[in-house]
Coordinates of C-alpha atoms in Angstrom, one line a residue:
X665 CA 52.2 127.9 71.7
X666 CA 49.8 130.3 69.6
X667 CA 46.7 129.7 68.7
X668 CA 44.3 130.3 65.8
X669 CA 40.8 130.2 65.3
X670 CA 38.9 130.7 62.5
X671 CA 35.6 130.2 60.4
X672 CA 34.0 130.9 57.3
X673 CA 30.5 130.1 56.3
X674 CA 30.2 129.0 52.8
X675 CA 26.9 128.4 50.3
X676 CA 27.4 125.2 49.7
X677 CA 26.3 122.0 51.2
X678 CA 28.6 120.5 54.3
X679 CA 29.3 117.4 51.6
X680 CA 30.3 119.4 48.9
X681 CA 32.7 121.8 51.6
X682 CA 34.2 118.6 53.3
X683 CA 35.0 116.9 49.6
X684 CA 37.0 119.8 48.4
X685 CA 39.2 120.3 51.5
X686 CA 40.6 116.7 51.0
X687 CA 41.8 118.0 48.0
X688 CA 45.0 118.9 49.8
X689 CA 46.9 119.4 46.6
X690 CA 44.5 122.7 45.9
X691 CA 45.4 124.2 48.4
X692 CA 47.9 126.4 46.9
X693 CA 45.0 127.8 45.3
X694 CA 43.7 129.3 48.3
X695 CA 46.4 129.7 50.4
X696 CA 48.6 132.0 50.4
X697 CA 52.6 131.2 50.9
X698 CA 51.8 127.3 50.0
X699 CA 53.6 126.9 47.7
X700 CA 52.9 122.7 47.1
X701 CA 51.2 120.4 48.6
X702 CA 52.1 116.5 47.8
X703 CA 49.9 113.4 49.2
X704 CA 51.9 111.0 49.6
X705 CA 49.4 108.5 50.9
X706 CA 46.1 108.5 52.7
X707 CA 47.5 110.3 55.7
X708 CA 50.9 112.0 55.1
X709 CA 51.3 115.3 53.2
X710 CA 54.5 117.3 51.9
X711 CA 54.7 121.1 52.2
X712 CA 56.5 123.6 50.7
X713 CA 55.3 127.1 51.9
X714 CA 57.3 130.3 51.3
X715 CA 57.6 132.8 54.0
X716 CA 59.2 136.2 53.6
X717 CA 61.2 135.2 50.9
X718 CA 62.8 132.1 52.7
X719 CA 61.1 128.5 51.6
X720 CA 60.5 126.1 53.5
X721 CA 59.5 122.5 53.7
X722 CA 57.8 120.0 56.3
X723 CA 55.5 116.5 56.4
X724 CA 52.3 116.4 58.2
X725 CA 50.2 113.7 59.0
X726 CA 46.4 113.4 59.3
X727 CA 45.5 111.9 62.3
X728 CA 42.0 111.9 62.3
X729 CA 39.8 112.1 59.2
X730 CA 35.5 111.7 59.5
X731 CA 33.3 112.5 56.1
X732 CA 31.9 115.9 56.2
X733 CA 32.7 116.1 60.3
X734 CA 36.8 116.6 60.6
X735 CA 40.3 116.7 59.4
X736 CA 42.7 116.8 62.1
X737 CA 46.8 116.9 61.5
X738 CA 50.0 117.4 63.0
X739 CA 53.2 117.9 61.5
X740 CA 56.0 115.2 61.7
X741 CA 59.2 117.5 61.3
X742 CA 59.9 121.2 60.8
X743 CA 57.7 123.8 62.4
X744 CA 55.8 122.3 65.2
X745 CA 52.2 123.0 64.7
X746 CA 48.7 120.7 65.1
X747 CA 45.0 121.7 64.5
X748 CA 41.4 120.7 63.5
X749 CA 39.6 121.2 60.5
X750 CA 35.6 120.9 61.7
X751 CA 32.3 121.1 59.4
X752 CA 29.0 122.3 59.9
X753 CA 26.2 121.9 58.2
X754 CA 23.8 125.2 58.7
X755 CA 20.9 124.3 56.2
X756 CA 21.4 121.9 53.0
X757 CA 23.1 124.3 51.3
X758 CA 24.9 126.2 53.3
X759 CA 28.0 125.4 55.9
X760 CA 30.5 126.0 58.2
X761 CA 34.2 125.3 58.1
X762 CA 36.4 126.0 60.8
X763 CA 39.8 125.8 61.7
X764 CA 41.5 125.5 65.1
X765 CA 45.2 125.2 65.2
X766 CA 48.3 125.5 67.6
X767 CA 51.7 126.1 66.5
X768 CA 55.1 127.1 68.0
X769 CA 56.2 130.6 66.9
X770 CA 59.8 130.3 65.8
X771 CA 62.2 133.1 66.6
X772 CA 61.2 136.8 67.8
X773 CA 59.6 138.5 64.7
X774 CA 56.8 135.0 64.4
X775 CA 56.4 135.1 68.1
X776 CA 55.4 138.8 67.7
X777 CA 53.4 138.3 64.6
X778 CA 51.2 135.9 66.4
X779 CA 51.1 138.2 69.4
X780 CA 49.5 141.4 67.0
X781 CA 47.2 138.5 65.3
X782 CA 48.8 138.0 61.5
X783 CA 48.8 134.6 61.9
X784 CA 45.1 134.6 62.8
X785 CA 44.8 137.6 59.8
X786 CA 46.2 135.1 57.3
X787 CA 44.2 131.8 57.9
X788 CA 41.0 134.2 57.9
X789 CA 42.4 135.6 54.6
X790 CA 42.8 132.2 53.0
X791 CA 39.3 131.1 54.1
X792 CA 37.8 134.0 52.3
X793 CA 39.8 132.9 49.8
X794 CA 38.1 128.9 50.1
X795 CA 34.7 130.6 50.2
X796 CA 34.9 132.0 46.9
X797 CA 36.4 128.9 45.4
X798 CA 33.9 126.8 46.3
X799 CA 31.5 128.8 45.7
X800 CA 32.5 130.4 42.4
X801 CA 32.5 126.5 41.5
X802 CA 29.4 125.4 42.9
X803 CA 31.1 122.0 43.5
X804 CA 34.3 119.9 44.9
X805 CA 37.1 119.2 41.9
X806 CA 37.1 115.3 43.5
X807 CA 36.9 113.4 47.0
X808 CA 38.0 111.7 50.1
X809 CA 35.4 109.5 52.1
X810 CA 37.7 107.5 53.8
X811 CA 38.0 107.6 57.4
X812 CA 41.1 107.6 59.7
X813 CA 40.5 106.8 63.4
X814 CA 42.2 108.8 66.1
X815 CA 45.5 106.9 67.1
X816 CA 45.4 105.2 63.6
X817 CA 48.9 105.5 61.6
X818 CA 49.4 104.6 57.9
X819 CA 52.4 104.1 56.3

């Protein structure tokens, strides 16, 4: 397993951070290979991510979700990774978002990518890449405030 960690502090209040990562269908805005993102209910999420020319697709549930605390996923099929989305509040308008996730490098070129650091390269990259988003906006495009409990599936 590799493993990436990551933060990014951000000018905007911890509420106004939290609100616009549930946003999940955004995220093609920041990130770079995703290609889609598709709710599909409270807790499960489509992907379609493009890597090196080849596409490919996966679900992930969230299976843990707290208000301006956490997002925590895993993936149901495809590329086996899981992680933590955590944030801080610093002052009442500033924050911290950071990311923590494991994932199973597939094949020798990804296993040698996340030896030399890429993958840690890219989810710094696409943080930046939140920051100025949220930023440049001064507030979330919507919100989530529901919570999911640890252990708690939907369907």
């Amino acid at each position: 397993m590799a493993t990436i960690e990551e933060s990014v502090e951000v000018d905007v209040p911890v509420r106004t951070a939290y609100d616009q990562w549930t946003q999940f269908e955004e995220f093609p805005s920041f990130m770079e290979g995703v290609k889609e993102v598709r709710q599909l209910d409270d807790t499960h999420l489509h992907w379609v991510v493009e890597h090196k020319g080849q596409t490919h697709e996966f679900d992930a549930e969230i299976t843990e979700q707290k208000p301006d605390e956490r997002v925590a996923w895993k993936t149901t099929d495809g590329t086996s990774h899981a992680g933590v989305v955590t944030f801080h509040r610093l002052s009442d308008d500033r924050s911290k978002v950071m990311v923590q996730m494991d994932w199973a490098p597939d094949g020798m070129l990804e296993t040698l990518g996340a030896a030399i650091g890429s993958d840690d390269r890219r989810v710094k990259e696409d943080l930046g890449r939140f920051k100025e988003l949220i930023e440049n906006r001064g507030a979330e495009s919507g919100e989530w405030r529901g919570e999911v409990e640890q252990g708690e599936t939907r369907r």
